[in-house]
CSV table of C-alpha atoms in Angstrom, one decimal:
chain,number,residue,atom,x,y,z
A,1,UNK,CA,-20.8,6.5,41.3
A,2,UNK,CA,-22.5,8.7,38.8
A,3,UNK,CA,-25.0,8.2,35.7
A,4,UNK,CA,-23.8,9.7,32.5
A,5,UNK,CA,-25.6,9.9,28.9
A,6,UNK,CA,-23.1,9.7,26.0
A,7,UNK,CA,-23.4,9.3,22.3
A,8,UNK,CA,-20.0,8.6,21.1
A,9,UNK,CA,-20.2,8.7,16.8
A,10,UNK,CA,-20.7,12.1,16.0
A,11,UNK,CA,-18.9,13.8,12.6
A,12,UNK,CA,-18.1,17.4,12.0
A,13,UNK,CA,-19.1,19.0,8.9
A,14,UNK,CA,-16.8,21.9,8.3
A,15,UNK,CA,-13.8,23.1,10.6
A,16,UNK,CA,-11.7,26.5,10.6
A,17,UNK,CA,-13.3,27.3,6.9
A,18,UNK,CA,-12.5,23.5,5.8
A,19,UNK,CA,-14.6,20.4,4.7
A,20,UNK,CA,-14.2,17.7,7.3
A,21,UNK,CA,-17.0,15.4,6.6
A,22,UNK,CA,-18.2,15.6,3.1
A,23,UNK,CA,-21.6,13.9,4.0
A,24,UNK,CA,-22.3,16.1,7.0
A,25,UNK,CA,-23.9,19.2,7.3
A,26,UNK,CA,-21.8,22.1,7.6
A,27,UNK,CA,-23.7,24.0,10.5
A,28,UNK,CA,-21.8,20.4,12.6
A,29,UNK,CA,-19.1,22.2,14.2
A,30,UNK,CA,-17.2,21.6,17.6
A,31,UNK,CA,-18.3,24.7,19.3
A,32,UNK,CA,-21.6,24.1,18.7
A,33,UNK,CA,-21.9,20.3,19.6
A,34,UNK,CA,-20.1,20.9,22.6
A,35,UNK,CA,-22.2,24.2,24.2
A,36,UNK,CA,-25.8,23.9,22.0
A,37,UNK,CA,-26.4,20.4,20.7
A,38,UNK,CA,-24.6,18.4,23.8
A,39,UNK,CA,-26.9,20.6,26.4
A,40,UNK,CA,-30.3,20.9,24.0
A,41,UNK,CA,-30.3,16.7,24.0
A,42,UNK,CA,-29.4,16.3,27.4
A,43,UNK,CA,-25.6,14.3,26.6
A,44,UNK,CA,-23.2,14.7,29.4
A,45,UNK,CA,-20.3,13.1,27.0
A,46,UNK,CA,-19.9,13.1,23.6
A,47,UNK,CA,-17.4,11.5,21.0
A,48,UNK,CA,-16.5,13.5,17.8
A,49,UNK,CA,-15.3,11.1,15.7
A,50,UNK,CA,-13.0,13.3,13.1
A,51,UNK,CA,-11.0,14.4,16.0
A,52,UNK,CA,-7.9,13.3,13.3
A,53,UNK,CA,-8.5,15.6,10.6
A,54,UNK,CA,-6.1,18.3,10.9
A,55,UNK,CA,-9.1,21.1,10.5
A,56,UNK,CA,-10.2,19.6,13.8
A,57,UNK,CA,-7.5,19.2,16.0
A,58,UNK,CA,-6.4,23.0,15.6
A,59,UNK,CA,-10.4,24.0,16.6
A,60,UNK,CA,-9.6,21.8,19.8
A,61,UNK,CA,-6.4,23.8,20.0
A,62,UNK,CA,-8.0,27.3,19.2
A,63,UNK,CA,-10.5,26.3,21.9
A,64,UNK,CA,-7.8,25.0,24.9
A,65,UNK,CA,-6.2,28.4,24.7
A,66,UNK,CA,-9.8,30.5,25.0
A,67,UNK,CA,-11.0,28.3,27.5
A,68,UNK,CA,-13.6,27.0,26.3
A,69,UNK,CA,-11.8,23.7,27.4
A,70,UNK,CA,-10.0,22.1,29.4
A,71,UNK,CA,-7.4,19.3,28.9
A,72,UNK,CA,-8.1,16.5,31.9
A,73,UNK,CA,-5.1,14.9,33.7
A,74,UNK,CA,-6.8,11.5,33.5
A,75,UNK,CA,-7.5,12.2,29.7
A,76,UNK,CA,-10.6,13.8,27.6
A,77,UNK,CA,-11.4,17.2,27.4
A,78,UNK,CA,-13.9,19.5,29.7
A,79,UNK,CA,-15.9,21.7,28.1
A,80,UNK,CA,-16.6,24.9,30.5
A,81,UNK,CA,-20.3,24.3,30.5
A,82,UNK,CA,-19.4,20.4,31.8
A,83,UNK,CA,-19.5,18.4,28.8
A,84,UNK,CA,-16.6,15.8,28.5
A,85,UNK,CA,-15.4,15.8,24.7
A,86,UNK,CA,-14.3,11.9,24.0
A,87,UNK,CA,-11.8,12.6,21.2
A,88,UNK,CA,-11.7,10.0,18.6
A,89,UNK,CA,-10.7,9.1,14.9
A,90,UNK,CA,-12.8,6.9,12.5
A,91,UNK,CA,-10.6,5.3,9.9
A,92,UNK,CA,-12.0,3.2,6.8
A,93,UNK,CA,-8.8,0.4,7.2
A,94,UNK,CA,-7.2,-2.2,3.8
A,95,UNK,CA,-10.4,-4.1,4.4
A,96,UNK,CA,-12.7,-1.6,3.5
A,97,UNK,CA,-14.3,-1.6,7.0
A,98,UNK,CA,-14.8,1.7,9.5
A,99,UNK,CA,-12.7,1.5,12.6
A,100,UNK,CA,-12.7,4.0,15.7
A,101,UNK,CA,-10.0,4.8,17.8
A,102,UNK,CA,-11.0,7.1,20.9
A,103,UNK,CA,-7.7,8.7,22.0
A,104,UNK,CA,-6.7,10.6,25.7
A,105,UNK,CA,-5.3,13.6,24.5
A,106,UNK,CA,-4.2,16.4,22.0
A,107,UNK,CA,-0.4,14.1,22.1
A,108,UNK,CA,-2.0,11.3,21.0
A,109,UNK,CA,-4.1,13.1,18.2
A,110,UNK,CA,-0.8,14.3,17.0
A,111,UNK,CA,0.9,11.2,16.7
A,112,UNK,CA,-2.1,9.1,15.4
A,113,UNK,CA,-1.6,11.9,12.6
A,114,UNK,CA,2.0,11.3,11.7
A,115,UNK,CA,1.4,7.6,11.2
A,116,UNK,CA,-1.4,8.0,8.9
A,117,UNK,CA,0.0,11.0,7.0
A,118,UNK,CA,1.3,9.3,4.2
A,119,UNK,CA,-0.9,6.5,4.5
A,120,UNK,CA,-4.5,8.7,3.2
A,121,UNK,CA,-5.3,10.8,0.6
A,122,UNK,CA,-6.2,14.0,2.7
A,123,UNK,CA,-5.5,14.7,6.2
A,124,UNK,CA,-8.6,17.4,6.6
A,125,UNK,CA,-11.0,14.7,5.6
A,126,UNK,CA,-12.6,12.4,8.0
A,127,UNK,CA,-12.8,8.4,7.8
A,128,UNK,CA,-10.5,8.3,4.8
A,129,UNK,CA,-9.5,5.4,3.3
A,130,UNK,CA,-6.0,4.1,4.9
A,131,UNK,CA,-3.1,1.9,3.4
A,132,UNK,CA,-3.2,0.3,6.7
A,133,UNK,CA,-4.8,-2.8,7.8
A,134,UNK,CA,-7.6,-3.9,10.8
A,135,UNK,CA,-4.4,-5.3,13.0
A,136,UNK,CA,-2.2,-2.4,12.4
A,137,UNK,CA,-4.8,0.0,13.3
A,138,UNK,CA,-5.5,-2.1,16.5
A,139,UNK,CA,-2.1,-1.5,17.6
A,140,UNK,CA,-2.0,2.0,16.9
A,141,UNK,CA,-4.7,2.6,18.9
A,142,UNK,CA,-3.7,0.1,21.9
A,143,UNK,CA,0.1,2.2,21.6
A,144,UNK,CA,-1.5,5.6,22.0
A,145,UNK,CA,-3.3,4.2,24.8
A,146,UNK,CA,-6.5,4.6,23.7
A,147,UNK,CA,-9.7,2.5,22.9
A,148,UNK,CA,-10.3,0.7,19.9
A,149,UNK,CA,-13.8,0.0,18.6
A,150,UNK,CA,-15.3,-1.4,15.1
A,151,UNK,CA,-18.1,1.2,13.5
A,152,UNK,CA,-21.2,0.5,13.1
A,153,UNK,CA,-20.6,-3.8,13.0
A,154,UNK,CA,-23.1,-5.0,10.9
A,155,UNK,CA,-24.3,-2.5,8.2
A,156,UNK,CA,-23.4,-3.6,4.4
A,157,UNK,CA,-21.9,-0.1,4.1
A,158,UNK,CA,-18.2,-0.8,5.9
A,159,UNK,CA,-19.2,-2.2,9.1
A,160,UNK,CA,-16.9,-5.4,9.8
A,161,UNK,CA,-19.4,-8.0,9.9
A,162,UNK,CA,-21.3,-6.8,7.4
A,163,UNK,CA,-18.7,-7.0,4.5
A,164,UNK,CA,-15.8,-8.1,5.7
A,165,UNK,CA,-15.7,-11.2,7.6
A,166,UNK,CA,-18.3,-13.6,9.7
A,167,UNK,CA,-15.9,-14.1,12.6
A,168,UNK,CA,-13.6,-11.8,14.0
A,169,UNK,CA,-10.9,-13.8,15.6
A,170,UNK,CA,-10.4,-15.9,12.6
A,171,UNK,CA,-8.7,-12.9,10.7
A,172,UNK,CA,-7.0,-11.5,13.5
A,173,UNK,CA,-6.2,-14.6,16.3
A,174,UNK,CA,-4.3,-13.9,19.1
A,175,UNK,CA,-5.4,-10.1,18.9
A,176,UNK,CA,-8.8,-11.1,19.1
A,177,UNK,CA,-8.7,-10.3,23.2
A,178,UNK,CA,-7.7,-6.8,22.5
A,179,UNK,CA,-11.1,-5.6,21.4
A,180,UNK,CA,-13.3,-4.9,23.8
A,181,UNK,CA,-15.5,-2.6,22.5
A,182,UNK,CA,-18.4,-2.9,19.3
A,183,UNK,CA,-20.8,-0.4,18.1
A,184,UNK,CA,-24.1,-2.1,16.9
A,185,UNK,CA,-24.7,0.5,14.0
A,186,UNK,CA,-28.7,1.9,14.1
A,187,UNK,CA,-29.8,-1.6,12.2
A,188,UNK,CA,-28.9,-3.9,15.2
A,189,UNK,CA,-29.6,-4.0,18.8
A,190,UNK,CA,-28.2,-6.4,21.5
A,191,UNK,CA,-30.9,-9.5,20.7
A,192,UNK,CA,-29.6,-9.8,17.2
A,193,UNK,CA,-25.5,-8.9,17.9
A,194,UNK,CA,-25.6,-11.9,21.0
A,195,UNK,CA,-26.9,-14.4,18.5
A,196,UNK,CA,-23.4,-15.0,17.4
A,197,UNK,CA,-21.5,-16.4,19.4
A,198,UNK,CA,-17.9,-14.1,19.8
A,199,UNK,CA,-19.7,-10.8,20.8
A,200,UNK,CA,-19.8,-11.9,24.4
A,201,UNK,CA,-16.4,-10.6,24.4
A,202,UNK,CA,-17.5,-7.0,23.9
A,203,UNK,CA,-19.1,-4.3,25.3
A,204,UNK,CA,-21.7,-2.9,23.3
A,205,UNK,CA,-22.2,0.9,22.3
A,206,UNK,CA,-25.2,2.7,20.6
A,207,UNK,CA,-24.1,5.6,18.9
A,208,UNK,CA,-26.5,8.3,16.6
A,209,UNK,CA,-23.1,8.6,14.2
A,210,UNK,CA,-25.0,12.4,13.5
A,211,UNK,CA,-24.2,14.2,10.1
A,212,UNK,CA,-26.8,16.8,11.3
A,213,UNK,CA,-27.4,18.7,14.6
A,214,UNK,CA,-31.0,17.1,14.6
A,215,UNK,CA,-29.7,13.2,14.6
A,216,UNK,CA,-27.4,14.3,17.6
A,217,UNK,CA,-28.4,11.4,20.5
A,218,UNK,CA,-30.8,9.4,17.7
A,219,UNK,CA,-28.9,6.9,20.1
A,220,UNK,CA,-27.3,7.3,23.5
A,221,UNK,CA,-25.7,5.0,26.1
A,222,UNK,CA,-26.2,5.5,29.9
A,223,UNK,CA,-22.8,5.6,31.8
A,224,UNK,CA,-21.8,4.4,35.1
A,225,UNK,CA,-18.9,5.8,36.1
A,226,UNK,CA,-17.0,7.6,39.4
A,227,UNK,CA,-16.2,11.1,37.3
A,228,UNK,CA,-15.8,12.5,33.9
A,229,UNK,CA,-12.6,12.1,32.4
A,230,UNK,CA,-11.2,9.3,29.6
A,231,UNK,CA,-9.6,6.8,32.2
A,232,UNK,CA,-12.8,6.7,34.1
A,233,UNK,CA,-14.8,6.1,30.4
A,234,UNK,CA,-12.3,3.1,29.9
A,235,UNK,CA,-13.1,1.4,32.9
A,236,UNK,CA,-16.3,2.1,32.3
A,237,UNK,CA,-15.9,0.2,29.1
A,238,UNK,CA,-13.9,-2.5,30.4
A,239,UNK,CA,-16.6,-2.9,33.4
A,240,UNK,CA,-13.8,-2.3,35.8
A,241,UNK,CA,-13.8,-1.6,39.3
A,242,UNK,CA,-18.4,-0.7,39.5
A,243,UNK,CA,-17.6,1.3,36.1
A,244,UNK,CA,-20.3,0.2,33.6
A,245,UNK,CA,-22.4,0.6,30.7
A,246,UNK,CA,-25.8,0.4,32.4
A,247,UNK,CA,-27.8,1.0,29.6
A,248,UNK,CA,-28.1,0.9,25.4
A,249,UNK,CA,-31.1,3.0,24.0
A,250,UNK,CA,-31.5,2.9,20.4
A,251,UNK,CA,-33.9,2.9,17.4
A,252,UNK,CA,-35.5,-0.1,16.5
A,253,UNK,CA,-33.7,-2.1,14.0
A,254,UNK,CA,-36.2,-1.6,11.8
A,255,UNK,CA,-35.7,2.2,11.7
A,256,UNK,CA,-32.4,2.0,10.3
A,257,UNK,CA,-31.3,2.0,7.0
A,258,UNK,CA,-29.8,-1.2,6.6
A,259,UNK,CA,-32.4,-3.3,8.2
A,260,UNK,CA,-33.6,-5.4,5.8
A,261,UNK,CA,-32.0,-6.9,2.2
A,262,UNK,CA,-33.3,-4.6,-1.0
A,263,UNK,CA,-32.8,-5.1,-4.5
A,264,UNK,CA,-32.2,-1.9,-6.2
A,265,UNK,CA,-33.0,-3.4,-9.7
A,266,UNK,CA,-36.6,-3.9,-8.2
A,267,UNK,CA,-36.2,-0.9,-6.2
A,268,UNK,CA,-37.9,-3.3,-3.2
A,269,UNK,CA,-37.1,-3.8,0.7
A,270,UNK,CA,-37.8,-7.8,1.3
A,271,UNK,CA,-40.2,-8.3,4.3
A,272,UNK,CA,-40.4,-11.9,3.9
A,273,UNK,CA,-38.7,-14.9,5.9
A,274,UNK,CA,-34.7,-13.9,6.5
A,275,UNK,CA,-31.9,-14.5,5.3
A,276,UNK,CA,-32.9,-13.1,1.9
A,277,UNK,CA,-29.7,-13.4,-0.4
A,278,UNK,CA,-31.1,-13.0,-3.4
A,279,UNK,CA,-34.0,-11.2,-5.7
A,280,UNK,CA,-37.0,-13.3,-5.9
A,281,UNK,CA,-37.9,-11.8,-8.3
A,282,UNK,CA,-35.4,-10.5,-10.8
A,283,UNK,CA,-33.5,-13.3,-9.2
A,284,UNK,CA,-30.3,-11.1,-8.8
A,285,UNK,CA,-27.7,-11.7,-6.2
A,286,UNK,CA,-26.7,-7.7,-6.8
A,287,UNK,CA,-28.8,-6.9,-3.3
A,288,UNK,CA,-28.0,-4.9,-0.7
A,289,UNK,CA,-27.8,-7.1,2.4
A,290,UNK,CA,-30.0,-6.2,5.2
A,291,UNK,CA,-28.0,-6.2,8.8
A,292,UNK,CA,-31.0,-8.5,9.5
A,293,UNK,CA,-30.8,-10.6,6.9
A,294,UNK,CA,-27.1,-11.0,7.2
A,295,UNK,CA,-27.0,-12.1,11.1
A,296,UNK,CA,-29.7,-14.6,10.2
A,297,UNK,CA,-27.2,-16.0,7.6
A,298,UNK,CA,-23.8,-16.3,10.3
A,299,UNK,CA,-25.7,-16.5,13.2
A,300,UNK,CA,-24.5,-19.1,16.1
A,301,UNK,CA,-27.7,-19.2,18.0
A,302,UNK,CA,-30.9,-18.7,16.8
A,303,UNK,CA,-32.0,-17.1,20.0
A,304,UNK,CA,-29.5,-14.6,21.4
A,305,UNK,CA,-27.6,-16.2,24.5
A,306,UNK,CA,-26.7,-12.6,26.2
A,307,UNK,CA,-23.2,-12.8,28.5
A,308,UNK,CA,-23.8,-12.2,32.2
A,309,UNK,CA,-24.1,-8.7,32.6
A,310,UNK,CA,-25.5,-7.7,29.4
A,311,UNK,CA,-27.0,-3.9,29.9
A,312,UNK,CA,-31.0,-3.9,28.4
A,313,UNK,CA,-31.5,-2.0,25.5
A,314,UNK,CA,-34.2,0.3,25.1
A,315,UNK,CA,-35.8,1.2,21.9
A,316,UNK,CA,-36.2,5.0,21.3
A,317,UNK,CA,-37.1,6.9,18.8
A,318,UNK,CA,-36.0,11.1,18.7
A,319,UNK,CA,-38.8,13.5,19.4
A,320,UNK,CA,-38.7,14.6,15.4
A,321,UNK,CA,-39.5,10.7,14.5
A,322,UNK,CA,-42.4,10.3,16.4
A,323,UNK,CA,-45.9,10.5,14.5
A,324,UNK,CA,-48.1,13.8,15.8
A,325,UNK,CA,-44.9,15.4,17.8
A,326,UNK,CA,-44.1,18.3,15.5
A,327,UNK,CA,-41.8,21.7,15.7
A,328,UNK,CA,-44.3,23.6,18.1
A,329,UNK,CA,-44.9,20.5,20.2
A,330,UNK,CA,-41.2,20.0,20.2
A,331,UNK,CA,-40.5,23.3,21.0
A,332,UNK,CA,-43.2,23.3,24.2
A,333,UNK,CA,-40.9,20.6,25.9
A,334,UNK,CA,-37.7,21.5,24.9
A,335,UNK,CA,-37.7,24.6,26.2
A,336,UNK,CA,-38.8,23.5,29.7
A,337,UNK,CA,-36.2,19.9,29.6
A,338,UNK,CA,-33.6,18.5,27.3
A,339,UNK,CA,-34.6,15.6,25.3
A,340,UNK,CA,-33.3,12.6,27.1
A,341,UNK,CA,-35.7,14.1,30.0
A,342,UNK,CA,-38.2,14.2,28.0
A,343,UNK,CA,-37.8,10.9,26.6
A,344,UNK,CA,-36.6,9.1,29.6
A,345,UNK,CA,-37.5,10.9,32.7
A,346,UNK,CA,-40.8,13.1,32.8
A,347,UNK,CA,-43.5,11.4,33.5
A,348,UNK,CA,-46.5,10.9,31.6
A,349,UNK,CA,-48.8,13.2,33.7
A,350,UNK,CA,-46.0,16.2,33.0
A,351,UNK,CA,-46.1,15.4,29.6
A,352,UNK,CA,-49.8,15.8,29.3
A,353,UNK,CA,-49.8,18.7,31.0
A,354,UNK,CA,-47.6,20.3,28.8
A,355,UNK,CA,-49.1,18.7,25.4
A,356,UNK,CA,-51.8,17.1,25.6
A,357,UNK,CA,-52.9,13.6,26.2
A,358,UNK,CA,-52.6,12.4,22.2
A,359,UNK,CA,-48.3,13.4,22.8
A,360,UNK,CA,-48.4,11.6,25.6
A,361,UNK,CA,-50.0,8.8,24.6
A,362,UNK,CA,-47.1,8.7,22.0
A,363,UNK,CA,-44.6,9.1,24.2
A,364,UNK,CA,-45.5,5.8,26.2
A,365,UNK,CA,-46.0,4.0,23.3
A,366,UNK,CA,-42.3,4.7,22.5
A,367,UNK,CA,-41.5,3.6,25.9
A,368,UNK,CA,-43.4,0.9,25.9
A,369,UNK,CA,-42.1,-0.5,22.4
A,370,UNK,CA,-45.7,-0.9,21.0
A,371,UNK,CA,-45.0,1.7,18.3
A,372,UNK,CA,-46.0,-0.3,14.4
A,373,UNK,CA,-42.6,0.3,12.2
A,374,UNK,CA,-42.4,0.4,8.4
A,375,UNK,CA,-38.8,-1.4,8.1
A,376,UNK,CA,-36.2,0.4,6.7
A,377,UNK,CA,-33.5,-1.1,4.1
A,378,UNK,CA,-30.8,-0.2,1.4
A,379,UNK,CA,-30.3,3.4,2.7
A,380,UNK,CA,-33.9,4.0,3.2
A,381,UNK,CA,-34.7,4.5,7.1
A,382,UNK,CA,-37.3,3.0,8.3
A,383,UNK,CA,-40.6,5.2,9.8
A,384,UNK,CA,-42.9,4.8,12.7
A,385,UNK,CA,-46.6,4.4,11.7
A,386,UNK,CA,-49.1,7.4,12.0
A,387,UNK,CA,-52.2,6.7,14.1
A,388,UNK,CA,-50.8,3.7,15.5
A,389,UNK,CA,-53.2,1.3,17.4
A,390,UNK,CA,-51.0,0.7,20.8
A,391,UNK,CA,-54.3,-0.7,22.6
């Protein structure tokens, strides 16, 4: 078996001269994920999750016939320098929630296109709004053979927990069994997703979902698995046959942008006792629930109980987040190791002798998880302090 890094949520901006993903930036393009972005943080898989849009599947096209590619016979895509390319297709389904389906092959993309054709608005656009429900996306994906995963759970902005239902196999039953997989979204981690009780059925993924080159691998997952190809990341998934997930790393919940509830009347993040469900001060209900604040309020545990098997989650903050690490530091280690080396594998005498003790110093607080957070909430992120104490 081998180790793999993977961040499987990232958006492209602009394909073949066409908007893809209005809220990305435009320099996000598939060439440049795959052979400058993939290789400068250190992924050996990545997921582009507009793989759909019509834009997008002709660049994969365009770049299978240079070959720059290489279509896999156990599914996935090879990029020449090594990356495998996870094609996949977020969706926003009937019940207003974001749904990914990572499909094997170019096939596949094609006939995951001709069922939603008449269904969205515009097939160029990413994550469009579909006149197709949760179940009927489910078996889409299952019938295309490919691997079906909720977006970002928890988040008040479209994640399935978050705004559409408190249990999953109340609104879909029997299907329940089908999902295996659940992204936590950058406002969760593992502690808080295993205090209810149903998410022992599913096999957690940290993603960076990137709408800039810079938040490319803001999370990662570490892969076990026997080669690179799609098959092998199912079973890797589905913790089949020694093929795992050995490993979440992700920002502190507080760092994301949904941590905590805010009230946007009183322009305020609540840091007070959870769940907050209303303004305590203007007394509105109008808030935007925090991811927090809303696992605190359909929570079946109020200590998580983690399944057997449960990978640990590491907390991990990008180079550009960390207090004191600027450009020129930055640039120092970057262009000695990628940043999942730098982050995860150098040590901390390396370090220093490339930048100094204070960056070091910084670095193992991050490690350590003794980095002071300023909680993030209603589209604010979060930040690390400056000058933290970590003594």
């Amino acid at each position: 078996m081998q180790k793999f890094y993977g961040d499987f949520h990232i958006h492209i901006g602009r394909a073949g001269g066409k908007a893809v993903k209005i809220t990305a930036s435009d320099q996000l393009q598939l060439h440049s994920i795959l052979f400058e972005d993939a290789p400068r943080k250190g992924l050996d898989v990545i997921g582009i999750v507009d793989s759909g849009s019509l834009a997008v599947s002709r660049e994969i096209e365009e770049l299978l016939e240079k070959g720059d590619l290489k279509a896999l016979p156990r599914g996935g895509f090879l990029a020449k320098n090594g990356v495998l390319f996870i094609p996949g297709c977020e969706i926003e389904s009937r019940e207003g929630i974001h749904l990914i389906a990572y499909l094997p092959d170019l096939n596949s993309i094609y006939k995951w296109q001709a069922f939603f054709q008449s269904r969205v608005h515009n097939m160029y656009l990413s994550t469009q709004r579909a006149n197709a429900g949760f179940i009927e996306i489910l078996n889409l994906c299952l019938l295309l053979d490919g691997i079906f995963c909720p977006a970002h759970a928890f988040t008040p902005h479209k994640g399935m927990y978050g705004v559409w239902t408190d249990r999953l196999e109340k609104e879909i039953e029997y299907n329940f069994t089908k999902v295996k997989v659940l992204e936590l979204g950058l406002s969760a981690d593992t502690d808080m997703a295993d205090r209810i009780a149903e998410t022992r059925a599913f096999t957690f993924l940290t993603n960076s979902d990137a709408h800039s080159s810079v938040n490319i691998g803001r999370e990662y997952n570490l892969l076990r698995m026997a080669d690179k190809n799609f098959e092998e990341f199912r079973m890797c998934l589905e913790n089949r046959d020694g093929r795992k997930v050995e490993a979440n790393f992700g920002l502190h919940p507080m760092l994301g942008k949904y941590h905590r509830s805010y009230c946007p009347d009183c322009d305020i993040i609540f840091d007070g006792p959870a769940a907050v469900l209303c303004c305590d001060r203007c007394k509105s209900d109008k808030i935007v629930m925090g991811v927090y604040d809303r696992i605190l309020q359909i929570q079946d545990y109020q200590t998580p109980r983690h399944p057997a098997g449960r990978p640990p989650y590491y907390y991990r903050v990008p180079l550009k987040g960390l207090p004191g690490i600027g450009p020129k530091t930055s640039q120092l280690l970057l262009q000695v190791y990628n940043e999942i080396e730098v982050l995860e594998e150098l040590s901390l005498d390396q370090i220093e002798r490339l930048v100094g003790q204070k960056s070091a110093d910084t670095i193992k607080g991050m490690r350590d998880n003794s980095l002071q957070i300023i909680p993030g909430g209603g589209g604010k992120y979060g930040k690390v302090k400056k000058n933290t104490d970590r003594n």
